[in-house]
PDB file of C-alpha atoms and ligand atoms in Angstrom:
ATOM      1  CA  MET A   1      12.959   8.647   4.249  1.00  0.00           C
ATOM      2  CA  ASN A   2      13.555  12.583   3.949  1.00  0.00           C
ATOM      3  CA  PRO A   3      11.462  15.124   5.122  1.00  0.00           C
ATOM      4  CA  SER A   4      11.026  16.704   1.537  1.00  0.00           C
ATOM      5  CA  GLN A   5       9.540  12.662   0.343  1.00  0.00           C
ATOM      6  CA  VAL A   6       7.656  13.115   2.534  1.00  0.00           C
ATOM      7  CA  LYS A   7       5.798  15.737   2.082  1.00  0.00           C
ATOM      8  CA  LEU A   8       5.869  14.377  -1.620  1.00  0.00           C
ATOM      9  CA  VAL A   9       3.739  11.885  -0.815  1.00  0.00           C
ATOM     10  CA  GLN A  10       2.050  13.147   0.584  1.00  0.00           C
ATOM     11  CA  GLU A  11       1.403  16.015  -1.185  1.00  0.00           C
ATOM     12  CA  SER A  12       1.323  13.730  -4.514  1.00  0.00           C
ATOM     13  CA  PHE A  13      -1.886  11.418  -2.187  1.00  0.00           C
ATOM     14  CA  ALA A  14      -3.868  14.657  -1.337  1.00  0.00           C
ATOM     15  CA  LYS A  15      -4.504  14.762  -5.440  1.00  0.00           C
ATOM     16  CA  VAL A  16      -6.190  11.451  -5.384  1.00  0.00           C
ATOM     17  CA  ALA A  17      -8.374  11.714  -3.337  1.00  0.00           C
ATOM     18  CA  PRO A  18     -10.793  13.078  -4.567  1.00  0.00           C
ATOM     19  CA  ILE A  19     -10.287   9.779  -6.421  1.00  0.00           C
ATOM     20  CA  SER A  20      -9.870   7.614  -4.240  1.00  0.00           C
ATOM     21  CA  GLU A  21     -12.610   5.118  -4.752  1.00  0.00           C
ATOM     22  CA  GLN A  22     -11.489   5.278  -8.976  1.00  0.00           C
ATOM     23  CA  ALA A  23      -8.273   4.658  -7.849  1.00  0.00           C
ATOM     24  CA  ALA A  24      -8.851   1.403  -5.542  1.00  0.00           C
ATOM     25  CA  VAL A  25     -10.929  -0.366  -8.339  1.00  0.00           C
ATOM     26  CA  ILE A  26      -8.168   0.625 -10.704  1.00  0.00           C
ATOM     27  CA  PHE A  27      -5.847  -0.608  -8.118  1.00  0.00           C
ATOM     28  CA  TYR A  28      -7.136  -4.221  -7.322  1.00  0.00           C
ATOM     29  CA  ASP A  29      -7.912  -4.324 -10.814  1.00  0.00           C
ATOM     30  CA  ARG A  30      -4.227  -4.254 -12.490  1.00  0.00           C
ATOM     31  CA  LEU A  31      -3.384  -6.701  -9.104  1.00  0.00           C
ATOM     32  CA  PHE A  32      -5.136  -9.528 -10.192  1.00  0.00           C
ATOM     33  CA  GLU A  33      -4.364  -9.332 -13.455  1.00  0.00           C
ATOM     34  CA  VAL A  34      -0.604  -9.363 -11.869  1.00  0.00           C
ATOM     35  CA  ALA A  35      -1.071 -12.079  -9.718  1.00  0.00           C
ATOM     36  CA  PRO A  36      -4.217 -13.511 -10.435  1.00  0.00           C
ATOM     37  CA  ALA A  37      -3.202 -16.517  -7.983  1.00  0.00           C
ATOM     38  CA  VAL A  38      -4.608 -14.013  -5.089  1.00  0.00           C
ATOM     39  CA  LYS A  39      -7.924 -12.789  -6.431  1.00  0.00           C
ATOM     40  CA  ALA A  40      -9.727 -15.449  -4.235  1.00  0.00           C
ATOM     41  CA  MET A  41      -7.860 -14.663  -0.927  1.00  0.00           C
ATOM     42  CA  PHE A  42     -10.403 -11.212  -1.642  1.00  0.00           C
ATOM     43  CA  PRO A  43     -14.122 -11.585  -0.322  1.00  0.00           C
ATOM     44  CA  ALA A  44     -16.435 -11.685  -3.678  1.00  0.00           C
ATOM     45  CA  ASP A  45     -17.571  -7.639  -3.323  1.00  0.00           C
ATOM     46  CA  MET A  46     -14.471  -5.905  -2.481  1.00  0.00           C
ATOM     47  CA  THR A  47     -16.938  -2.330  -1.871  1.00  0.00           C
ATOM     48  CA  GLU A  48     -16.025  -2.454   1.022  1.00  0.00           C
ATOM     49  CA  GLN A  49     -11.869  -3.297   1.076  1.00  0.00           C
ATOM     50  CA  ARG A  50     -11.584  -0.595  -1.622  1.00  0.00           C
ATOM     51  CA  LYS A  51     -13.287   1.988   1.040  1.00  0.00           C
ATOM     52  CA  LYS A  52     -10.942   0.259   3.649  1.00  0.00           C
ATOM     53  CA  LEU A  53      -7.805   0.196   1.788  1.00  0.00           C
ATOM     54  CA  MET A  54      -8.024   4.058   0.951  1.00  0.00           C
ATOM     55  CA  ALA A  55      -8.920   4.891   4.438  1.00  0.00           C
ATOM     56  CA  THR A  56      -5.059   2.759   5.772  1.00  0.00           C
ATOM     57  CA  LEU A  57      -3.123   4.787   3.638  1.00  0.00           C
ATOM     58  CA  ALA A  58      -4.437   8.210   4.046  1.00  0.00           C
ATOM     59  CA  VAL A  59      -3.408   6.844   7.783  1.00  0.00           C
ATOM     60  CA  VAL A  60       0.142   5.923   6.799  1.00  0.00           C
ATOM     61  CA  VAL A  61       0.767   8.960   4.800  1.00  0.00           C
ATOM     62  CA  ASN A  62      -0.423  11.615   7.326  1.00  0.00           C
ATOM     63  CA  GLY A  63       1.425   9.400   9.971  1.00  0.00           C
ATOM     64  CA  LEU A  64       5.420   9.595   7.804  1.00  0.00           C
ATOM     65  CA  SER A  65       5.794  11.758   9.169  1.00  0.00           C
ATOM     66  CA  ASN A  66       5.176  10.902  12.483  1.00  0.00           C
ATOM     67  CA  LEU A  67       6.152   7.358  11.722  1.00  0.00           C
ATOM     68  CA  GLU A  68       6.356   6.172  15.406  1.00  0.00           C
ATOM     69  CA  SER A  69       2.299   7.227  16.058  1.00  0.00           C
ATOM     70  CA  ILE A  70       1.239   4.582  13.400  1.00  0.00           C
ATOM     71  CA  LEU A  71       3.917   1.674  14.401  1.00  0.00           C
ATOM     72  CA  PRO A  72       1.541   0.222  16.730  1.00  0.00           C
ATOM     73  CA  ALA A  73      -1.659  -0.069  13.585  1.00  0.00           C
ATOM     74  CA  ALA A  74       0.692  -1.241  11.340  1.00  0.00           C
ATOM     75  CA  SER A  75       2.353  -3.805  13.307  1.00  0.00           C
ATOM     76  CA  ALA A  76      -1.343  -5.495  14.312  1.00  0.00           C
ATOM     77  CA  LEU A  77      -2.030  -4.999  10.089  1.00  0.00           C
ATOM     78  CA  ALA A  78       0.399  -7.059   9.329  1.00  0.00           C
ATOM     79  CA  THR A  79      -0.247  -9.898  11.320  1.00  0.00           C
ATOM     80  CA  ARG A  80      -3.572  -9.926  10.241  1.00  0.00           C
ATOM     81  CA  HIS A  81      -2.101 -10.146   7.015  1.00  0.00           C
ATOM     82  CA  VAL A  82      -0.748 -13.280   7.901  1.00  0.00           C
ATOM     83  CA  SER A  83      -3.909 -14.839   8.597  1.00  0.00           C
ATOM     84  CA  TYR A  84      -5.227 -13.325   5.404  1.00  0.00           C
ATOM     85  CA  GLY A  85      -3.049 -15.642   3.983  1.00  0.00           C
ATOM     86  CA  ALA A  86      -0.529 -12.413   2.615  1.00  0.00           C
ATOM     87  CA  LYS A  87       3.159 -13.858   2.095  1.00  0.00           C
ATOM     88  CA  PRO A  88       6.462 -11.585   2.329  1.00  0.00           C
ATOM     89  CA  GLU A  89       6.696 -11.661  -1.501  1.00  0.00           C
ATOM     90  CA  HIS A  90       3.256 -10.139  -1.756  1.00  0.00           C
ATOM     91  CA  TYR A  91       4.742  -7.802  -0.778  1.00  0.00           C
ATOM     92  CA  PRO A  92       6.827  -6.153  -3.712  1.00  0.00           C
ATOM     93  CA  VAL A  93       4.266  -7.081  -6.080  1.00  0.00           C
ATOM     94  CA  VAL A  94       1.726  -4.926  -3.981  1.00  0.00           C
ATOM     95  CA  GLY A  95       4.102  -2.405  -3.997  1.00  0.00           C
ATOM     96  CA  GLY A  96       4.513  -2.125  -7.114  1.00  0.00           C
ATOM     97  CA  VAL A  97       0.713  -2.504  -8.484  1.00  0.00           C
ATOM     98  CA  LEU A  98       0.399   0.660  -6.148  1.00  0.00           C
ATOM     99  CA  LEU A  99       3.089   2.830  -7.474  1.00  0.00           C
ATOM    100  CA  TRP A 100       1.445   1.942 -10.718  1.00  0.00           C
ATOM    101  CA  THR A 101      -2.152   3.134  -9.681  1.00  0.00           C
ATOM    102  CA  LEU A 102      -0.788   6.462  -9.142  1.00  0.00           C
ATOM    103  CA  GLU A 103       1.581   7.008 -11.861  1.00  0.00           C
ATOM    104  CA  LYS A 104      -1.382   6.889 -13.589  1.00  0.00           C
ATOM    105  CA  GLY A 105      -4.375   8.676 -11.013  1.00  0.00           C
ATOM    106  CA  LEU A 106      -1.016  11.913 -11.475  1.00  0.00           C
ATOM    107  CA  GLY A 107      -0.538  11.803 -15.145  1.00  0.00           C
ATOM    108  CA  ALA A 108       1.451  14.658 -15.676  1.00  0.00           C
ATOM    109  CA  ALA A 109       2.542  15.103 -11.166  1.00  0.00           C
ATOM    110  CA  TRP A 110       4.404  11.320 -11.336  1.00  0.00           C
ATOM    111  CA  THR A 111       7.762  13.233 -11.138  1.00  0.00           C
ATOM    112  CA  PRO A 112      10.385  11.226 -10.984  1.00  0.00           C
ATOM    113  CA  GLU A 113      11.263  12.195  -7.857  1.00  0.00           C
ATOM    114  CA  VAL A 114       7.794  11.596  -6.752  1.00  0.00           C
ATOM    115  CA  ALA A 115       8.042   8.185  -8.239  1.00  0.00           C
ATOM    116  CA  ALA A 116      11.516   7.488  -5.490  1.00  0.00           C
ATOM    117  CA  ALA A 117       9.158   9.241  -2.729  1.00  0.00           C
ATOM    118  CA  TRP A 118       6.739   6.792  -2.817  1.00  0.00           C
ATOM    119  CA  THR A 119       9.607   3.770  -3.782  1.00  0.00           C
ATOM    120  CA  ALA A 120      11.198   5.128   0.037  1.00  0.00           C
ATOM    121  CA  ALA A 121       8.148   5.320   1.311  1.00  0.00           C
ATOM    122  CA  TYR A 122       5.975   2.084   0.595  1.00  0.00           C
ATOM    123  CA  GLY A 123      10.145   0.506   1.274  1.00  0.00           C
ATOM    124  CA  THR A 124       9.927   1.629   4.545  1.00  0.00           C
ATOM    125  CA  LEU A 125       6.114   0.864   5.419  1.00  0.00           C
ATOM    126  CA  SER A 126       6.353  -2.713   3.173  1.00  0.00           C
ATOM    127  CA  THR A 127       9.368  -3.417   4.841  1.00  0.00           C
ATOM    128  CA  PHE A 128       8.377  -2.970   8.344  1.00  0.00           C
ATOM    129  CA  MET A 129       5.100  -4.899   8.146  1.00  0.00           C
ATOM    130  CA  ILE A 130       6.886  -7.856   6.891  1.00  0.00           C
ATOM    131  CA  SER A 131       9.718  -7.680   9.430  1.00  0.00           C
ATOM    132  CA  GLU A 132       6.878  -8.113  12.367  1.00  0.00           C
ATOM    133  CA  ALA A 133       4.810 -11.069  10.753  1.00  0.00           C
ATOM    134  CA  TYR A 134       7.741 -13.153   9.199  1.00  0.00           C
ATOM    135  CA  GLY A 135      10.593 -12.184  11.560  1.00  0.00           C
ATOM    136  CA  LYS A 136      13.729  -9.610  10.857  1.00  0.00           C
ATOM    137  CA  LYS A 137      15.325 -12.576   8.904  1.00  0.00           C
ATOM    138  CA  GLN A 138      12.336 -12.997   5.933  1.00  0.00           C
ATOM    139  CA  ALA A 139      12.580  -8.635   5.807  1.00  0.00           C
ATOM    140  CA  ALA A 140      16.518  -8.486   5.280  1.00  0.00           C
ATOM    141  CA  GLU A 141      16.352 -11.081   2.552  1.00  0.00           C
TER     142      GLU A 141
HETATM  143  C1  HEM B 201       1.522  -2.250   3.043  1.00  0.00           C
HETATM  144  C2  HEM B 201       0.769  -2.927   2.497  1.00  0.00           C
HETATM  145  C3  HEM B 201      -0.704  -2.891   1.904  1.00  0.00           C
HETATM  146  C4  HEM B 201      -2.026  -2.173   3.119  1.00  0.00           C
HETATM  147  C5  HEM B 201      -0.965  -1.171   3.735  1.00  0.00           C
HETATM  148  C6  HEM B 201      -3.242  -2.822   3.274  1.00  0.00           C
HETATM  149  C7  HEM B 201      -3.912  -2.658   4.171  1.00  0.00           C
HETATM  150  C8  HEM B 201      -5.142  -3.305   4.203  1.00  0.00           C
HETATM  151  C9  HEM B 201      -6.220  -3.634   5.068  1.00  0.00           C
HETATM  152  C10 HEM B 201      -6.660  -1.315   5.222  1.00  0.00           C
HETATM  153  C11 HEM B 201      -7.505  -4.240   4.654  1.00  0.00           C
HETATM  154  C12 HEM B 201      -9.005  -4.070   5.544  1.00  0.00           C
HETATM  155  C13 HEM B 201      -8.562  -5.204   6.751  1.00  0.00           C
HETATM  156  C14 HEM B 201      -8.085  -4.994   7.579  1.00  0.00           C
HETATM  157  O1  HEM B 201      -7.613  -3.952   8.145  1.00  0.00           O
HETATM  158  O2  HEM B 201      -7.101  -5.774   8.274  1.00  0.00           O
HETATM  159  C15 HEM B 201      -6.844  -5.326   4.150  1.00  0.00           C
HETATM  160  C16 HEM B 201      -6.851  -6.440   3.582  1.00  0.00           C
HETATM  161  C17 HEM B 201      -6.607  -7.361   2.906  1.00  0.00           C
HETATM  162  N1  HEM B 201      -5.464  -7.816   2.778  1.00  0.00           N
HETATM  163 FE1  HEM B 201      -3.799  -5.833   2.714  1.00  0.00          FE
HETATM  164  N2  HEM B 201      -2.344  -4.591   2.415  1.00  0.00           N
HETATM  165  C18 HEM B 201      -1.301  -4.344   2.451  1.00  0.00           C
HETATM  166  C19 HEM B 201      -0.977  -5.735   2.046  1.00  0.00           C
HETATM  167  C20 HEM B 201      -1.721  -6.691   1.427  1.00  0.00           C
HETATM  168  C21 HEM B 201      -0.208  -7.905   0.605  1.00  0.00           C
HETATM  169  C22 HEM B 201       0.813  -8.225   0.258  1.00  0.00           C
HETATM  170  C23 HEM B 201      -2.040  -9.009   0.162  1.00  0.00           C
HETATM  171  C24 HEM B 201      -1.111 -10.349  -0.228  1.00  0.00           C
HETATM  172  C25 HEM B 201      -2.466 -10.614  -1.253  1.00  0.00           C
HETATM  173  C26 HEM B 201      -3.336  -8.133   1.340  1.00  0.00           C
HETATM  174  C27 HEM B 201      -3.905  -9.222   1.005  1.00  0.00           C
HETATM  175  C28 HEM B 201      -4.798  -9.019   1.881  1.00  0.00           C
HETATM  176  C29 HEM B 201      -6.665  -9.065   1.662  1.00  0.00           C
HETATM  177  C30 HEM B 201      -6.608 -10.588   1.095  1.00  0.00           C
HETATM  178  C31 HEM B 201      -7.667  -8.609   2.912  1.00  0.00           C
HETATM  179  C32 HEM B 201      -8.754  -9.249   2.674  1.00  0.00           C
HETATM  180  C33 HEM B 201      -9.060 -10.106   3.746  1.00  0.00           C
HETATM  181  C34 HEM B 201     -10.645 -10.328   3.856  1.00  0.00           C
HETATM  182  O3  HEM B 201     -11.283  -8.840   4.870  1.00  0.00           O
HETATM  183  O4  HEM B 201     -10.982 -11.050   3.738  1.00  0.00           O
HETATM  184  N3  HEM B 201      -2.941  -6.861   1.574  1.00  0.00           N
HETATM  185  N4  HEM B 201      -5.385  -5.465   3.123  1.00  0.00           N
END
Protein backbone atom coordinates (compact mmCIF):
# COMPACT_ATOMS: atom_id res chain seq x y z
CA MET A 1 0.00 0.00 0.00
CA ASN A 2 1.28 3.44 -0.81
CA PRO A 3 0.69 6.46 1.47
CA SER A 4 -2.07 7.89 -0.72
CA GLN A 5 -3.92 4.57 -0.51
CA VAL A 6 -3.60 4.62 3.27
CA LYS A 7 -5.10 8.10 3.24
CA LEU A 8 -7.97 7.00 0.96
CA VAL A 9 -8.81 4.09 3.27
CA GLN A 10 -8.70 6.30 6.37
CA GLU A 11 -10.78 9.10 4.83
CA SER A 12 -13.40 6.73 3.43
CA PHE A 13 -13.67 4.80 6.70
CA ALA A 14 -14.25 8.10 8.53
CA LYS A 15 -17.29 8.63 6.29
CA VAL A 16 -18.74 5.28 7.36
CA ALA A 17 -18.05 5.89 11.07
CA PRO A 18 -21.31 7.81 11.70
CA ILE A 19 -23.29 4.84 10.33
CA SER A 20 -21.05 2.14 11.73
CA GLU A 21 -23.85 0.25 13.51
CA GLN A 22 -25.93 0.02 10.34
CA ALA A 23 -22.83 -0.84 8.31
CA ALA A 24 -22.17 -3.78 10.64
CA VAL A 25 -25.78 -4.98 10.30
CA ILE A 26 -25.49 -4.80 6.51
CA PHE A 27 -22.12 -6.58 6.67
CA TYR A 28 -23.35 -9.60 8.68
CA ASP A 29 -26.65 -9.84 6.79
CA ARG A 30 -24.70 -10.03 3.56
CA LEU A 31 -22.11 -12.43 5.01
CA PHE A 32 -24.80 -14.87 6.16
CA GLU A 33 -26.52 -14.54 2.78
CA VAL A 34 -23.41 -15.38 0.71
CA ALA A 35 -21.94 -17.87 3.21
CA PRO A 36 -24.85 -19.34 5.23
CA ALA A 37 -22.62 -22.04 6.72
CA VAL A 38 -20.65 -19.51 8.80
CA LYS A 39 -23.75 -18.22 10.63
CA ALA A 40 -23.60 -21.07 13.14
CA MET A 41 -20.06 -20.00 14.12
CA PHE A 42 -21.32 -16.67 15.48
CA PRO A 43 -23.27 -15.94 18.67
CA ALA A 44 -27.06 -15.71 18.34
CA ASP A 45 -27.02 -12.15 19.67
CA MET A 46 -24.78 -10.17 17.32
CA THR A 47 -24.99 -6.84 19.16
CA GLU A 48 -21.57 -7.07 20.80
CA GLN A 49 -20.04 -8.74 17.77
CA ARG A 50 -21.05 -5.82 15.55
CA LYS A 51 -19.43 -3.34 17.94
CA LYS A 52 -16.23 -5.40 18.22
CA LEU A 53 -15.90 -5.70 14.46
CA MET A 54 -16.27 -1.97 13.85
CA ALA A 55 -13.95 -1.06 16.77
CA THR A 56 -11.28 -3.44 15.49
CA LEU A 57 -11.61 -2.14 11.95
CA ALA A 58 -11.11 1.38 13.30
CA VAL A 59 -7.90 0.32 15.06
CA VAL A 60 -6.62 -1.42 11.93
CA VAL A 61 -7.52 1.50 9.64
CA ASN A 62 -5.78 3.98 11.95
CA GLY A 63 -2.81 1.66 12.23
CA LEU A 64 -2.25 1.43 8.47
CA SER A 65 0.02 4.47 8.67
CA ASN A 66 2.21 2.58 11.15
CA LEU A 67 1.72 -1.04 10.20
CA GLU A 68 4.20 -2.47 12.71
CA SER A 69 2.14 -1.03 15.55
CA ILE A 70 -0.87 -3.23 14.75
CA LEU A 71 0.82 -6.48 13.71
CA PRO A 72 0.95 -8.04 17.20
CA ALA A 73 -2.77 -7.42 17.72
CA ALA A 74 -3.56 -8.66 14.20
CA SER A 75 -1.55 -11.81 14.87
CA ALA A 76 -3.43 -12.48 18.13
CA LEU A 77 -6.75 -11.81 16.36
CA ALA A 78 -5.79 -14.33 13.66
CA THR A 79 -4.90 -16.98 16.25
CA ARG A 80 -8.22 -16.47 18.09
CA HIS A 81 -9.99 -16.97 14.77
CA VAL A 82 -8.60 -20.48 14.43
CA SER A 83 -10.58 -21.43 17.55
CA TYR A 84 -13.70 -19.72 16.12
CA GLY A 85 -13.44 -22.16 13.22
CA ALA A 86 -12.28 -19.63 10.61
CA LYS A 87 -10.42 -21.19 7.69
CA PRO A 88 -8.09 -19.49 5.20
CA GLU A 89 -10.71 -19.74 2.46
CA HIS A 90 -13.16 -17.71 4.57
CA TYR A 91 -10.92 -14.62 4.41
CA PRO A 92 -11.60 -13.71 0.76
CA VAL A 93 -15.34 -14.21 1.39
CA VAL A 94 -15.25 -11.82 4.36
CA GLY A 95 -13.14 -9.38 2.31
CA GLY A 96 -15.64 -9.41 -0.55
CA VAL A 97 -18.51 -8.74 1.86
CA LEU A 98 -16.56 -5.94 3.57
CA LEU A 99 -15.90 -4.19 0.26
CA TRP A 100 -19.52 -4.68 -0.81
CA THR A 101 -20.68 -3.12 2.47
CA LEU A 102 -18.36 -0.14 2.04
CA GLU A 103 -19.60 0.34 -1.49
CA LYS A 104 -23.20 0.45 -0.22
CA GLY A 105 -22.28 2.79 2.64
CA LEU A 106 -20.17 5.20 0.62
CA GLY A 107 -22.29 5.51 -2.51
CA ALA A 108 -20.65 7.96 -4.93
CA ALA A 109 -17.59 8.22 -2.67
CA TRP A 110 -16.78 4.59 -3.56
CA THR A 111 -14.50 5.45 -6.50
CA PRO A 112 -12.22 3.00 -8.33
CA GLU A 113 -9.27 4.47 -6.40
CA VAL A 114 -11.02 3.93 -3.06
CA ALA A 115 -11.93 0.38 -4.10
CA ALA A 116 -8.32 -0.36 -5.08
CA ALA A 117 -7.04 1.09 -1.78
CA TRP A 118 -9.44 -1.08 0.26
CA THR A 119 -8.56 -4.15 -1.82
CA ALA A 120 -4.89 -3.53 -1.03
CA ALA A 121 -5.61 -2.91 2.67
CA TYR A 122 -7.71 -6.05 3.12
CA GLY A 123 -5.20 -8.05 1.09
CA THR A 124 -2.34 -6.93 3.34
CA LEU A 125 -4.27 -7.65 6.54
CA SER A 126 -5.73 -10.99 5.49
CA THR A 127 -2.47 -12.30 4.00
CA PHE A 128 -0.72 -11.47 7.27
CA MET A 129 -3.49 -13.00 9.41
CA ILE A 130 -3.63 -16.21 7.35
CA SER A 131 0.13 -16.50 7.49
CA GLU A 132 0.18 -16.01 11.27
CA ALA A 133 -2.66 -18.44 11.92
CA TYR A 134 -2.03 -21.20 9.42
CA GLY A 135 1.59 -20.83 8.36
CA LYS A 136 3.44 -19.26 5.49
CA LYS A 137 2.63 -22.00 3.00
CA GLN A 138 -1.15 -21.57 2.93
CA ALA A 139 -0.96 -17.79 2.80
CA ALA A 140 1.01 -18.04 -0.43
CA GLU A 141 -1.47 -20.39 -2.11
C1 LIG B 1 -9.54 -9.33 8.65
C2 LIG B 1 -10.64 -9.97 8.87
C3 LIG B 1 -11.36 -10.07 10.18
C4 LIG B 1 -11.48 -9.18 11.21
C5 LIG B 1 -10.90 -7.77 11.32
C6 LIG B 1 -12.29 -9.82 12.23
C7 LIG B 1 -12.63 -9.26 13.45
C8 LIG B 1 -13.26 -9.93 14.48
C9 LIG B 1 -13.40 -9.45 15.85
C10 LIG B 1 -12.88 -8.11 16.34
C11 LIG B 1 -14.06 -10.38 16.56
C12 LIG B 1 -14.43 -10.29 18.05
C13 LIG B 1 -13.69 -11.32 18.89
C14 LIG B 1 -12.18 -11.13 18.95
O1 LIG B 1 -11.67 -9.99 18.97
O2 LIG B 1 -11.49 -12.16 19.00
C15 LIG B 1 -14.36 -11.46 15.65
C16 LIG B 1 -15.08 -12.61 15.99
C17 LIG B 1 -15.40 -13.59 15.11
N1 LIG B 1 -14.98 -13.72 13.81
FE1 LIG B 1 -13.84 -12.40 12.80
N2 LIG B 1 -12.66 -11.07 11.79
C18 LIG B 1 -12.11 -11.26 10.55
C19 LIG B 1 -12.24 -12.37 9.75
C20 LIG B 1 -13.05 -13.44 10.04
C21 LIG B 1 -13.22 -14.59 9.18
C22 LIG B 1 -12.53 -14.79 7.84
C23 LIG B 1 -14.09 -15.44 9.80
C24 LIG B 1 -14.59 -16.75 9.24
C25 LIG B 1 -15.83 -17.05 9.12
C26 LIG B 1 -14.47 -14.81 11.07
C27 LIG B 1 -15.32 -15.36 12.02
C28 LIG B 1 -15.50 -14.87 13.30
C29 LIG B 1 -16.33 -15.53 14.31
C30 LIG B 1 -17.10 -16.82 14.12
C31 LIG B 1 -16.29 -14.73 15.45
C32 LIG B 1 -17.11 -14.90 16.74
C33 LIG B 1 -16.46 -15.66 17.80
C34 LIG B 1 -17.35 -15.80 19.02
O3 LIG B 1 -17.71 -14.80 19.64
O4 LIG B 1 -17.67 -16.94 19.34
N3 LIG B 1 -13.82 -13.61 11.17
N4 LIG B 1 -13.85 -11.17 14.40
